[in-house]
Backbone as a ProteinNet text record, in pm:
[ID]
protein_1_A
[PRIMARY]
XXXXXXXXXXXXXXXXXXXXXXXXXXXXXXXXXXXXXXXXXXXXXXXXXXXXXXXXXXXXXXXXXXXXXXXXXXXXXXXXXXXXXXXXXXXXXXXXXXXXXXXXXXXXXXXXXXXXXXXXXXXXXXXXXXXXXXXXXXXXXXXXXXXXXXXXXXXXXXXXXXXXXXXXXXXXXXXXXXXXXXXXXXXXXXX
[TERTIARY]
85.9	0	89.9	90.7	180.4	136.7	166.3	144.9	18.5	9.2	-112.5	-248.6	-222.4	-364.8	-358.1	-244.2	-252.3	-346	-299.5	-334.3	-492.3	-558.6	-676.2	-775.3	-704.6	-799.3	-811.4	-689.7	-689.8	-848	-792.7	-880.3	-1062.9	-1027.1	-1198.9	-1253.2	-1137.4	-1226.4	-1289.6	-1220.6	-1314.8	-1392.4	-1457.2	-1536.6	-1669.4	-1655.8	-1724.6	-1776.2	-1718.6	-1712.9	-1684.6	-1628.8	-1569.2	-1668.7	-1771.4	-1903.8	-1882.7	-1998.5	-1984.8	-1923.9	-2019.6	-1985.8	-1859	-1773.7	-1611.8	-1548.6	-1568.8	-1547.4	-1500.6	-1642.3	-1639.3	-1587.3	-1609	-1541.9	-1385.7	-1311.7	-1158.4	-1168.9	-1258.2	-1189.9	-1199.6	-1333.1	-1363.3	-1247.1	-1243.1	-1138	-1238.2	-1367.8	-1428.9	-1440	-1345.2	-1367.1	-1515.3	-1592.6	-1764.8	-1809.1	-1782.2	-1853.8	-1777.2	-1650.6	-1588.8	-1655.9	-1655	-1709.4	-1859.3	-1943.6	-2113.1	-2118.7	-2008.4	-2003.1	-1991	-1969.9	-1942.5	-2061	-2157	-2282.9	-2373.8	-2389	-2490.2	-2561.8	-2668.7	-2701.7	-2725.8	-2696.9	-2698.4	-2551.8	-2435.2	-2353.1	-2270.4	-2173.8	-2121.7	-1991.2	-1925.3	-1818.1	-1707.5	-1739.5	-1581.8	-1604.5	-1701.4	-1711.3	-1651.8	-1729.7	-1705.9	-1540.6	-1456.3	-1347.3	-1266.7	-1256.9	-1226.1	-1250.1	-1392.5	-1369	-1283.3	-1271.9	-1210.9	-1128.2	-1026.3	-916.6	-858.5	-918.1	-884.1	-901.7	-1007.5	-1006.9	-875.6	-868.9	-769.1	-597.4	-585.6	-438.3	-459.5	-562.8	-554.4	-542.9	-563.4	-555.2	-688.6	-766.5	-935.9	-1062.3	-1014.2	-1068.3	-1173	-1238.3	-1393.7	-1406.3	-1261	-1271.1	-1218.2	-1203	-1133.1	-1206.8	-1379	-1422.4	-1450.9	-1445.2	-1488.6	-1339.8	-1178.8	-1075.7	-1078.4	-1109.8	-1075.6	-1154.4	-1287.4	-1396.1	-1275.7	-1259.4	-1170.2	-1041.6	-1002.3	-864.4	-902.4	-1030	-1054.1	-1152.2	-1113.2	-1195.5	-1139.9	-1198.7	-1165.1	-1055	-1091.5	-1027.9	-890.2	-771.8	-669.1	-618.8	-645.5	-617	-670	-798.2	-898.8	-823.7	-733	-689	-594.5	-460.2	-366.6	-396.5	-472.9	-523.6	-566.8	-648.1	-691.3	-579.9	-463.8	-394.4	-273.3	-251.9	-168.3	-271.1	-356.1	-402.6	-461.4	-479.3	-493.7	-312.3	-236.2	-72.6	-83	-131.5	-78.7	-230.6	-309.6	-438.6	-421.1	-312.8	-327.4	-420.6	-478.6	-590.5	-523.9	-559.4	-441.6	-552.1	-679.3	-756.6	-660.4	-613.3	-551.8	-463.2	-375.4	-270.4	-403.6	-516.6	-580.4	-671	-704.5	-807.7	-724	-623.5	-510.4	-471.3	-491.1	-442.4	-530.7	-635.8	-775.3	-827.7	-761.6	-775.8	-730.1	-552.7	-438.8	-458.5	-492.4	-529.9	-630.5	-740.4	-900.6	-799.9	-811.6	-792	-916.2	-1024.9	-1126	-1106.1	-1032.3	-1019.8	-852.8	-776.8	-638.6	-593.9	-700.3	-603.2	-663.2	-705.8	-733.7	-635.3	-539.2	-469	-338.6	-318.4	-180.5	-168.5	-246	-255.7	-248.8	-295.6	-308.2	-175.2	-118.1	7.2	135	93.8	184.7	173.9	82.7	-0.4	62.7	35.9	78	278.1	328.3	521.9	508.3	413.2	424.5	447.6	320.8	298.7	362.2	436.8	568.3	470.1	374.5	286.4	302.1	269.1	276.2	234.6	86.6	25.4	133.3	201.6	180.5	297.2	415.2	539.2	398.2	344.7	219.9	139.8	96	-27.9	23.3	187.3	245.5	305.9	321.2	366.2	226.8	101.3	25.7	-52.9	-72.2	-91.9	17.5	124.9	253.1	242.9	188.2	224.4	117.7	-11	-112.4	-17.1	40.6	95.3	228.1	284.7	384	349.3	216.5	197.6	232.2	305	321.3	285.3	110.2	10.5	-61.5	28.6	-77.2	-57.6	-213	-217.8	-175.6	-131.1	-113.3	47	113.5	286.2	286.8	221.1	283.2	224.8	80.6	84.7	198.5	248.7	341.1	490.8	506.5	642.4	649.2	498.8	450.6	513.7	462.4	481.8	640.1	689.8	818.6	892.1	911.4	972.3	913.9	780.8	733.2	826.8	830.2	877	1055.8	1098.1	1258.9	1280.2	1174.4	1205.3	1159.6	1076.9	1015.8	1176.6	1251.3	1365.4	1333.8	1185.9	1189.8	1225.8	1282.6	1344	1237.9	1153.2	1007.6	987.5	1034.5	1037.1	1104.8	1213.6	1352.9	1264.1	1194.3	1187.8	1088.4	1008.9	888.4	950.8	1074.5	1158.9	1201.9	1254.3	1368.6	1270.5	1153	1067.1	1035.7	1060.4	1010.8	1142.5	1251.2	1358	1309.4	1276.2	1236.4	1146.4	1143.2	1008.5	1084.9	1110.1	1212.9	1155.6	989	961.6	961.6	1012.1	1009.2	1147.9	1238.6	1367.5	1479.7	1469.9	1510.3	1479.4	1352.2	1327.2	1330.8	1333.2	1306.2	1453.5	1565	1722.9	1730.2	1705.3	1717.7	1686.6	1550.3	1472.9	1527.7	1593.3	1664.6	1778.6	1864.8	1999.2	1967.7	1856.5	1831.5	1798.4	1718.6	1721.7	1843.1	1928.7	2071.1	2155	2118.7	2225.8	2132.4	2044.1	1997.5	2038.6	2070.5	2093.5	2189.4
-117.7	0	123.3	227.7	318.3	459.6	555.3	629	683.7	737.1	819	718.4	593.1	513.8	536.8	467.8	459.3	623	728	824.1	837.6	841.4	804.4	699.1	619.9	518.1	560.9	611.5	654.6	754.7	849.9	965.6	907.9	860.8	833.9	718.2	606.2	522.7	618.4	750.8	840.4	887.9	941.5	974.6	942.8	776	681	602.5	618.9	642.4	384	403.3	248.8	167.4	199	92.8	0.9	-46.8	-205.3	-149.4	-8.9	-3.7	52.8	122.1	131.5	3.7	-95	-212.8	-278.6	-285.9	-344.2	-276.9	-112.5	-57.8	-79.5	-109.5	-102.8	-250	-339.6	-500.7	-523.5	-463.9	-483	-514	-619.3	-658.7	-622.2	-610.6	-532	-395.5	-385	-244.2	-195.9	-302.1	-258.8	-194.4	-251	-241	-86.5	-42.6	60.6	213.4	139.3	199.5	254.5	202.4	218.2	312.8	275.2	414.9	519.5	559.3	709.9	760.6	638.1	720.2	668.5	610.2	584.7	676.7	751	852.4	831.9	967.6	941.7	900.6	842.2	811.6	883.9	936.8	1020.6	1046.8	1120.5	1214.6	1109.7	1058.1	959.1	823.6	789.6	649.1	683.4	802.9	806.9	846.5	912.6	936	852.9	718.9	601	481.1	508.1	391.7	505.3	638.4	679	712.2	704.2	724.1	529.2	453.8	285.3	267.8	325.7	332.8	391.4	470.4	564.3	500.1	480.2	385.1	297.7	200.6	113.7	121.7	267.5	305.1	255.8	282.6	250	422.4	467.1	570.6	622.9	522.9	554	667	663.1	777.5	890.5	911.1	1085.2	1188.8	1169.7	1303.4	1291.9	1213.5	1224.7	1260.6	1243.8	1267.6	1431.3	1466.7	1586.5	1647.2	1653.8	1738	1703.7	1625.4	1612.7	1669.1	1706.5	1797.6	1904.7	1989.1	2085.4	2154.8	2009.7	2023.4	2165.3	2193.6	2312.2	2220.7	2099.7	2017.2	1977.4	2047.4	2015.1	1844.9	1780.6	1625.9	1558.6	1586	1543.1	1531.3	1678.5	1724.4	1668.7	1586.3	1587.6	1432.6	1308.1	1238.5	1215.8	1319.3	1324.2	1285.2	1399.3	1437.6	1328.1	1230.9	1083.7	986	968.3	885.5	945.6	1083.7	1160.4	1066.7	1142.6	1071	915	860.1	761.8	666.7	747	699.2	694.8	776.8	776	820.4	865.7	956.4	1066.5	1059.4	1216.4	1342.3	1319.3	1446.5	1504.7	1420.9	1467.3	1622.2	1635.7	1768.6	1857.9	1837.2	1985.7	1993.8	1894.6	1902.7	2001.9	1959.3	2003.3	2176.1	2173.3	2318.5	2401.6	2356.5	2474.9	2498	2396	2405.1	2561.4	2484.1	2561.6	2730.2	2728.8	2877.4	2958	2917.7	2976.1	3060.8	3239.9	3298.1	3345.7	3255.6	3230.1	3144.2	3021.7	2955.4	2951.1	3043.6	3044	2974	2996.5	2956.9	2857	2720.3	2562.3	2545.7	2621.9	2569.7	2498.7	2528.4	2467	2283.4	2212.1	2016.2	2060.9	2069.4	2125.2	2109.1	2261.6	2305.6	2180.5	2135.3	2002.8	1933.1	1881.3	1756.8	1819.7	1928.6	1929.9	1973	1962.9	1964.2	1779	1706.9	1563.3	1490.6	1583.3	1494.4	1532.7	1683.1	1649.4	1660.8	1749.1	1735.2	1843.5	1832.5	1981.6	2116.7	2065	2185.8	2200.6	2172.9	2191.5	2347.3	2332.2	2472.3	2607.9	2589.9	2707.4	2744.3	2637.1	2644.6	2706.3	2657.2	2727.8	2880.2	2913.8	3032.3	3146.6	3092.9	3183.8	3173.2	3097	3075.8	3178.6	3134.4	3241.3	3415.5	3413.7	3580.1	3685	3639.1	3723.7	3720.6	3644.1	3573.6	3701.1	3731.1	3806.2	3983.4	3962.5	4148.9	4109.4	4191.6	4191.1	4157.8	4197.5	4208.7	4083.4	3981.8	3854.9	3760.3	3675.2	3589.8	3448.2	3469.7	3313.3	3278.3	3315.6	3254.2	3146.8	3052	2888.8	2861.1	2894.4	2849.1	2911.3	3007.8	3096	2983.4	2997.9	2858.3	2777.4	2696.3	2567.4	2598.8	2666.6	2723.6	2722.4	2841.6	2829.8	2693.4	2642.3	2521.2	2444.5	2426.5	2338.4	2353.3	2526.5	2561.3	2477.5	2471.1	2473.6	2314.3	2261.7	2091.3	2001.8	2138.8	2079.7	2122	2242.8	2296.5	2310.4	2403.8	2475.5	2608.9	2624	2718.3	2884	2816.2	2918.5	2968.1	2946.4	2995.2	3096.1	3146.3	3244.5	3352.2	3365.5	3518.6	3573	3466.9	3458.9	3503	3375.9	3324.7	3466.1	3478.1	3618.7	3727.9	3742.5	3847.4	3825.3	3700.5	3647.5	3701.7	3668.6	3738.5	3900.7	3949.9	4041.5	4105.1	3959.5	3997.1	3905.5	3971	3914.5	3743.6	3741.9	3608.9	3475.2	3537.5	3458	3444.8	3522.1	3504.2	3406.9	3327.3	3221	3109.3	3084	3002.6	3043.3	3101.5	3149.1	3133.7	3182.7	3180.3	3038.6	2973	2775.4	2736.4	2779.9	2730.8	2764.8	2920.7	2943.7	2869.9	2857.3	2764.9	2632.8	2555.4	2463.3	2448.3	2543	2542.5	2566.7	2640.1	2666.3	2576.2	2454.5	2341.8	2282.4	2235.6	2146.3	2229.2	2297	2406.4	2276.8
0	0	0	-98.4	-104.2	23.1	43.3	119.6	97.4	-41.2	-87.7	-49.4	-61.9	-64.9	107.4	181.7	315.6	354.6	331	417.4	367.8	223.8	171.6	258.5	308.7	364.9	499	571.7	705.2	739.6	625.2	620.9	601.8	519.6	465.5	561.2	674.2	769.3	854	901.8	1000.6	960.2	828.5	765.4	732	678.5	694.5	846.9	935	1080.9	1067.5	972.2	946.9	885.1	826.5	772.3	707.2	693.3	616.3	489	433.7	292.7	269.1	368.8	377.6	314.6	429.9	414.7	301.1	200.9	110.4	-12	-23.3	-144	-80.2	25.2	59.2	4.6	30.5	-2.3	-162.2	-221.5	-370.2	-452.6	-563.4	-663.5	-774.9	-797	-903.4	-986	-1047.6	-1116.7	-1152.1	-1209.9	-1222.1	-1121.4	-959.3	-862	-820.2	-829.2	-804.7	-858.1	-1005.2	-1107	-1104.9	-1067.2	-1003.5	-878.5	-802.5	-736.3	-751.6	-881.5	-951	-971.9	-1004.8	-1077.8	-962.3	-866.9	-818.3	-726.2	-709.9	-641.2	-499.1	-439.6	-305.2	-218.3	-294.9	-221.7	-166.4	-47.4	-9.7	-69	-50.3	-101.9	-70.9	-1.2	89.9	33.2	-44.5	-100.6	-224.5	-295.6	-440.6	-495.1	-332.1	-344.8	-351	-283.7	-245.8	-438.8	-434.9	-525	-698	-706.3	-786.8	-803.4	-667.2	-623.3	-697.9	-656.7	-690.8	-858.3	-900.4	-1075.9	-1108.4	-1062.4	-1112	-1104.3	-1005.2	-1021.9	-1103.5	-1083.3	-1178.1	-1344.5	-1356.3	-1534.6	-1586.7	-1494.4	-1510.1	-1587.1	-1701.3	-1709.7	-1674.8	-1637.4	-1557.1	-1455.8	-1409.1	-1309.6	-1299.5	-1449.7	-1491.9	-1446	-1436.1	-1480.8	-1310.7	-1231.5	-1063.4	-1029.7	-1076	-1021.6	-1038.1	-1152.4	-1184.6	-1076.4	-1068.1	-962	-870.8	-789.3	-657.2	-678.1	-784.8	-765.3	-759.1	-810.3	-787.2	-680.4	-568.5	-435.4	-342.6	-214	-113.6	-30.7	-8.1	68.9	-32.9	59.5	3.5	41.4	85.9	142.2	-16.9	-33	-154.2	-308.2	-268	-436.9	-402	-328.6	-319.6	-378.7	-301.9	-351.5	-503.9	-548.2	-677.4	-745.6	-739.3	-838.7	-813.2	-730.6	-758.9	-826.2	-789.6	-880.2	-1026.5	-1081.8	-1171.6	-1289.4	-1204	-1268.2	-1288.1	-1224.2	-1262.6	-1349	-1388.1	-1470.6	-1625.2	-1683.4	-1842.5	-1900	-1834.5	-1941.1	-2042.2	-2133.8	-2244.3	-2189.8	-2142.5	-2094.4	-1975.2	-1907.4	-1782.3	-1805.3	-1893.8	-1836.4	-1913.4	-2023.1	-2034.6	-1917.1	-1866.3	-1733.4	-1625	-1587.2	-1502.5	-1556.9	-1671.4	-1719.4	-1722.7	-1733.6	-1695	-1613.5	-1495.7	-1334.1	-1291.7	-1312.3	-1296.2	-1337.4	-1479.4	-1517.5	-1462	-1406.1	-1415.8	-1302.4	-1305.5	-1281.6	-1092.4	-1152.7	-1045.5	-908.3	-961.2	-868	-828.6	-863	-810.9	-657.8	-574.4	-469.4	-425.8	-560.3	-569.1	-676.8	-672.9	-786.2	-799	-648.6	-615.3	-647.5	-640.4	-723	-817.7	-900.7	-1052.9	-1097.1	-1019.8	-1088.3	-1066.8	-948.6	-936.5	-1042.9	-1076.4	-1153.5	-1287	-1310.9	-1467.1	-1481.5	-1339	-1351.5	-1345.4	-1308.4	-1283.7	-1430	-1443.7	-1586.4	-1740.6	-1677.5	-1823.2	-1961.3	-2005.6	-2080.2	-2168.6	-2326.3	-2357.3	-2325.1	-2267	-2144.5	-2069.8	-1985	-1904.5	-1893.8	-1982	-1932.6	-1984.6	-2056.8	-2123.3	-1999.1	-1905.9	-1830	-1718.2	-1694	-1584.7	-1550.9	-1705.9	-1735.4	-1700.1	-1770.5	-1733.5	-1614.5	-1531.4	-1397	-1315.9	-1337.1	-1266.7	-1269.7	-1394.4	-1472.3	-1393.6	-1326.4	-1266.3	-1094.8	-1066.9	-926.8	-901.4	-1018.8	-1005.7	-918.4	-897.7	-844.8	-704.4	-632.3	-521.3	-407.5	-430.5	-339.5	-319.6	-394.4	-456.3	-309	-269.9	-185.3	-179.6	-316.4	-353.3	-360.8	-263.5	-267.1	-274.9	-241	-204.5	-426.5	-446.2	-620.8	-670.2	-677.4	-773.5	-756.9	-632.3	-575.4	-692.9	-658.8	-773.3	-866.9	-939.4	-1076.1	-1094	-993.1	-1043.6	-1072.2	-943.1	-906.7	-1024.6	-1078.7	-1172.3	-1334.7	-1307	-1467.7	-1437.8	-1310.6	-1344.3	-1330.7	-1318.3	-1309.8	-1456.4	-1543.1	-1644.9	-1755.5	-1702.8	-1792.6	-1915.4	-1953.7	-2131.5	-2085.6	-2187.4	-2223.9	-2228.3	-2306.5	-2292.6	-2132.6	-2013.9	-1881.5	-1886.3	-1945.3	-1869.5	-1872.8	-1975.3	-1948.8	-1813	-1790.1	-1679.9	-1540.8	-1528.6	-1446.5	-1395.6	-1479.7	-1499.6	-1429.7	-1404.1	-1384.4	-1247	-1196.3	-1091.2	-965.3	-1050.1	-934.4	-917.7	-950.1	-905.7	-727	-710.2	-606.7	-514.8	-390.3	-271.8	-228.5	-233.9	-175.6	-308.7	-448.5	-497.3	-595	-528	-577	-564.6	-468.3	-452.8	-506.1	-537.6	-630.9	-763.5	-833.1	-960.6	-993.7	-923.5	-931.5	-945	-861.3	-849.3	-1020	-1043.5	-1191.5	-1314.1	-1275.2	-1429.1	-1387.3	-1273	-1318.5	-1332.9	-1324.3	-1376.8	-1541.2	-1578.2	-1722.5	-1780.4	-1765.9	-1820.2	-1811.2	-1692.4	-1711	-1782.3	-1805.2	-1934.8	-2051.9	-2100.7	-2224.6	-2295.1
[MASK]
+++++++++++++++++++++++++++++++++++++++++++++++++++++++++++++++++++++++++++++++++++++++++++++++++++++++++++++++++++++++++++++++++++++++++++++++++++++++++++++++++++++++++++++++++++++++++++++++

C-alpha cells in the first residue's frame, strides 16, 4: 500500500465512521462495482473518493471526470489524492483538465494540485499552463505565494526554455527570488 492510498484510507475510515460499505469498497477486486459508485445517487463524497481514487491507479478511465472534480476540491487532502491517482491513470484528458484548473484565474487559490499535476505529468500543457498561472501571481500584493512557488519550481524541473523570461521576472520579487534563481539555473544546465 503506497502512502497516498494509506493516508486516503486513514482519512476516509473516520469519515465513513468504518461501515460495512467502507469495508467493502476497501476489499472490492471489481472495477464494475468501483465503477457504479461514480454514478450511483446518493452516495457520499468519501465512497465516491475512495472507489475513484482505486479506478484511477488502476488506469481505469472511468474515473477521470470524478478525479478531476476532486482535484478541484476546497479540501486540500482530496486534491492531493486526486492528483496521484490523476498521474498515474493515463488519461491524455488529464494535463488539459489540469491546465484549466491551474489557469481559471477564479479559482487560483485551488490551484496549487493542478500546478503540481501538470510539472508531474511532463505534458505539452503543461510549461504554457504554468507560465500563465505564474504571470497574474507576479503582483506583489498577490495571496497566492505557495501556487506561484509551484509554478516556479514546476517551470525549473520541467527545464523549457520558454520559462527564462517569466523566471527572470520572478527574481524580481524578494519572496520569490530564490526560487526562480534555483529554476533558471536549472534550465541553463539542461541548455
Amino acid at each position: 500500500m503506497d502512502e497516498e492510498f494509506r493516508s486516503l484510507v486513514d482519512r476516509v475510515r473516520g469519515e465513513s465512521g468504518g461501515s460495512a460499505a467502507y469495508e467493502r469498497l476497501l476489499g472490492t477486486v471489481d472495477p464494475d462495482e468501483l465503477a457504479a459508485v461514480l454514478t450511483e445517487r446518493e452516495r457520499p463524497l468519501w465512497a465516491r473518493e475512495l472507489a475513484a481514487f482505486r479506478l484511477g491507479v488502476a488506469g481505469d478511465r472511468r474515473a477521470f471526470e470524478a478525479l478531476v472534480l476532486l482535484l478541484n476540491h476546497r479540501d486540500p487532502e482530496r486534491c492531493v489524492s486526486a492528483a496521484h491517482a490523476l498521474a498515474r491513470l493515463g488519461d491524455p484528458r488529464t494535463a488539459r483538465a489540469a491546465a484549466a484548473l491551474a489557469t481559471n484565474e477564479l479559482r487560483t487559490a485551488y490551484a496549487l494540485h493542478p500546478v503540481r499535476l501538470l510539472t508531474a505529468l511532463r505534458a505539452p500543457e503543461s510549461v504554457p499552463a504554468l507560465i500563465k498561472t505564474l504571470r497574474p501571481l507576479l503582483s506583489p500584493h498577490s495571496p497566492y505565494g505557495r501556487v506561484a512557488v509551484a509554478c516556479i519550481e514546476g517551470l525549473g524541473e520541467l527545464g523549457d526554455r520558454r520559462a527564462v523570461e517569466i523566471l527572470t521576472e520572478a527574481l524580481a520579487h524578494p519572496r520569490l527570488a530564490r526560487q526562480a534563481a534555483w529554476a533558471l539555473r536549472r534550465i541553463e544546465a539542461g541548455r
